[in-house]
Amino acid sequence: MPYHYHSANEEAIYILEGKGTLRMDGEEIGISKGDYITCPAGSGAHQIINSSDNILRYLCFSTMLEPDVIVYPDSNKIGIFVGSAPGGPKEKRTVHKYLRGDAEVDYWDVEE
């Protein structure tokens, strides 16, 4: 999973098997079987990394709320989901886009 955070959805991660690294808020923390990680909405970015040669299995839970904006600090992207949360039914989405974080225009751009 890329380094990211959600503006609307809370996530929780439970490590089922293996060892790895949790990258969260700029820190790297060792994780292993039985660890439970909470990622509140709007808080710092997070990423699970398999930093070993063995399998790392985990369950990721989400509140599945929409609309949601996901921010990817490393790649300067944002993801926008309306109509269905990330991971939800694609056919229910009315807006689903990934954009560069610096792709900003004025409110009145091309409206005049």
mmCIF file of C-alpha atoms in Angstrom:
data_model
loop_
_atom_site.group_PDB
_atom_site.id
_atom_site.type_symbol
_atom_site.label_atom_id
_atom_site.label_comp_id
_atom_site.label_asym_id
_atom_site.label_seq_id
_atom_site.Cartn_x
_atom_site.Cartn_y
_atom_site.Cartn_z
ATOM 1 C CA MET A 1 0.000 0.000 0.000
ATOM 2 C CA PRO A 2 1.377 3.452 -0.846
ATOM 3 C CA TYR A 3 2.034 6.021 1.886
ATOM 4 C CA HIS A 4 -1.354 7.757 2.296
ATOM 5 C CA TYR A 5 -4.081 9.087 4.569
ATOM 6 C CA HIS A 6 -7.845 9.463 4.207
ATOM 7 C CA SER A 7 -9.835 12.613 4.926
ATOM 8 C CA ALA A 8 -13.055 10.691 5.755
ATOM 9 C CA ASN A 9 -12.233 7.045 6.437
ATOM 10 C CA GLU A 10 -10.664 5.529 9.498
ATOM 11 C CA GLU A 11 -8.571 2.428 8.926
ATOM 12 C CA ALA A 12 -7.343 -0.334 11.207
ATOM 13 C CA ILE A 13 -4.781 -2.979 10.351
ATOM 14 C CA TYR A 14 -4.297 -6.342 12.059
ATOM 15 C CA ILE A 15 -1.111 -8.284 11.346
ATOM 16 C CA LEU A 16 -1.924 -11.966 10.768
ATOM 17 C CA GLU A 17 1.503 -13.318 9.866
ATOM 18 C CA GLY A 18 5.063 -12.193 9.358
ATOM 19 C CA LYS A 19 7.075 -9.110 10.197
ATOM 20 C CA GLY A 20 7.355 -5.753 8.557
ATOM 21 C CA THR A 21 7.584 -2.030 9.029
ATOM 22 C CA LEU A 22 4.865 0.507 9.700
ATOM 23 C CA ARG A 23 5.711 3.887 8.266
ATOM 24 C CA MET A 24 3.514 6.439 10.032
ATOM 25 C CA ASP A 25 3.885 10.175 10.498
ATOM 26 C CA GLY A 26 7.469 10.033 9.253
ATOM 27 C CA GLU A 27 8.486 7.281 11.705
ATOM 28 C CA GLU A 28 9.285 3.637 10.980
ATOM 29 C CA ILE A 29 8.125 1.072 13.549
ATOM 30 C CA GLY A 30 8.618 -2.702 13.499
ATOM 31 C CA ILE A 31 5.381 -4.720 13.297
ATOM 32 C CA SER A 32 4.656 -8.442 13.644
ATOM 33 C CA LYS A 33 1.906 -11.028 14.095
ATOM 34 C CA GLY A 34 -0.786 -9.866 16.525
ATOM 35 C CA ASP A 35 -0.141 -6.132 16.170
ATOM 36 C CA TYR A 36 -3.183 -3.893 15.747
ATOM 37 C CA ILE A 37 -2.743 -0.463 14.183
ATOM 38 C CA THR A 38 -5.306 2.345 14.108
ATOM 39 C CA CYS A 39 -5.265 5.087 11.485
ATOM 40 C CA PRO A 40 -7.811 7.820 12.294
ATOM 41 C CA ALA A 41 -9.236 9.883 9.444
ATOM 42 C CA GLY A 42 -7.319 13.045 8.675
ATOM 43 C CA SER A 43 -4.309 11.957 10.704
ATOM 44 C CA GLY A 44 -0.812 11.290 9.485
ATOM 45 C CA ALA A 45 -0.010 9.155 6.485
ATOM 46 C CA HIS A 46 0.665 5.446 6.903
ATOM 47 C CA GLN A 47 2.129 2.541 4.943
ATOM 48 C CA ILE A 48 2.737 -1.155 5.643
ATOM 49 C CA ILE A 49 6.022 -2.446 4.213
ATOM 50 C CA ASN A 50 7.157 -6.054 4.063
ATOM 51 C CA SER A 51 10.749 -5.519 5.135
ATOM 52 C CA SER A 52 11.544 -9.254 5.356
ATOM 53 C CA ASP A 53 11.969 -12.143 2.925
ATOM 54 C CA ASN A 54 8.882 -13.879 4.353
ATOM 55 C CA ILE A 55 5.178 -13.382 3.709
ATOM 56 C CA LEU A 56 3.483 -10.508 5.540
ATOM 57 C CA ARG A 57 -0.299 -10.933 5.804
ATOM 58 C CA TYR A 58 -2.665 -8.440 7.296
ATOM 59 C CA LEU A 59 -6.305 -7.441 7.377
ATOM 60 C CA CYS A 60 -7.188 -3.845 6.683
ATOM 61 C CA PHE A 61 -10.523 -2.533 7.977
ATOM 62 C CA SER A 62 -12.149 0.710 6.853
ATOM 63 C CA THR A 63 -15.223 2.709 7.825
ATOM 64 C CA MET A 64 -16.083 2.820 4.075
ATOM 65 C CA LEU A 65 -17.451 6.370 4.123
ATOM 66 C CA GLU A 66 -17.935 8.540 1.088
ATOM 67 C CA PRO A 67 -17.075 11.046 -0.152
ATOM 68 C CA ASP A 68 -13.416 10.565 0.628
ATOM 69 C CA VAL A 69 -10.228 12.291 -0.444
ATOM 70 C CA ILE A 70 -7.018 10.299 -0.114
ATOM 71 C CA VAL A 71 -3.704 12.148 0.060
ATOM 72 C CA TYR A 72 -0.454 10.501 -1.115
ATOM 73 C CA PRO A 73 2.399 12.692 0.203
ATOM 74 C CA ASP A 74 5.268 10.794 -1.484
ATOM 75 C CA SER A 75 3.845 11.098 -4.992
ATOM 76 C CA ASN A 76 1.994 14.406 -4.511
ATOM 77 C CA LYS A 77 -1.326 12.848 -5.589
ATOM 78 C CA ILE A 78 -4.863 12.983 -4.311
ATOM 79 C CA GLY A 79 -7.627 10.466 -4.929
ATOM 80 C CA ILE A 80 -11.273 11.550 -4.961
ATOM 81 C CA PHE A 81 -14.111 9.070 -4.384
ATOM 82 C CA VAL A 82 -17.801 10.088 -4.494
ATOM 83 C CA GLY A 83 -20.797 7.741 -4.583
ATOM 84 C CA SER A 84 -18.833 4.792 -3.241
ATOM 85 C CA ALA A 85 -15.917 4.603 -0.836
ATOM 86 C CA PRO A 86 -12.468 3.363 -1.872
ATOM 87 C CA GLY A 87 -12.814 -0.407 -2.098
ATOM 88 C CA GLY A 88 -16.586 -0.110 -2.588
ATOM 89 C CA PRO A 89 -18.656 -0.884 -5.703
ATOM 90 C CA LYS A 90 -17.140 0.945 -8.693
ATOM 91 C CA GLU A 91 -20.491 1.102 -10.516
ATOM 92 C CA LYS A 92 -21.879 3.355 -7.743
ATOM 93 C CA ARG A 93 -19.125 5.965 -8.111
ATOM 94 C CA THR A 94 -20.120 9.281 -9.598
ATOM 95 C CA VAL A 95 -16.626 10.766 -9.276
ATOM 96 C CA HIS A 96 -13.383 8.789 -9.117
ATOM 97 C CA LYS A 97 -10.162 10.579 -9.992
ATOM 98 C CA TYR A 98 -6.502 10.634 -9.127
ATOM 99 C CA LEU A 99 -4.871 14.026 -9.593
ATOM 100 C CA ARG A 100 -1.554 15.676 -8.919
ATOM 101 C CA GLY A 101 -1.743 17.563 -5.656
ATOM 102 C CA ASP A 102 -0.538 20.759 -7.318
ATOM 103 C CA ALA A 103 -3.177 20.640 -10.114
ATOM 104 C CA GLU A 104 -4.956 23.719 -8.844
ATOM 105 C CA VAL A 105 -7.075 26.158 -10.825
ATOM 106 C CA ASP A 106 -8.989 29.258 -9.845
ATOM 107 C CA TYR A 107 -12.686 28.792 -8.981
ATOM 108 C CA TRP A 108 -13.687 30.902 -12.017
ATOM 109 C CA ASP A 109 -11.217 29.275 -14.442
ATOM 110 C CA VAL A 110 -13.009 28.739 -17.818
ATOM 111 C CA GLU A 111 -16.321 29.853 -16.234
ATOM 112 C CA GLU A 112 -16.253 33.450 -17.389
#
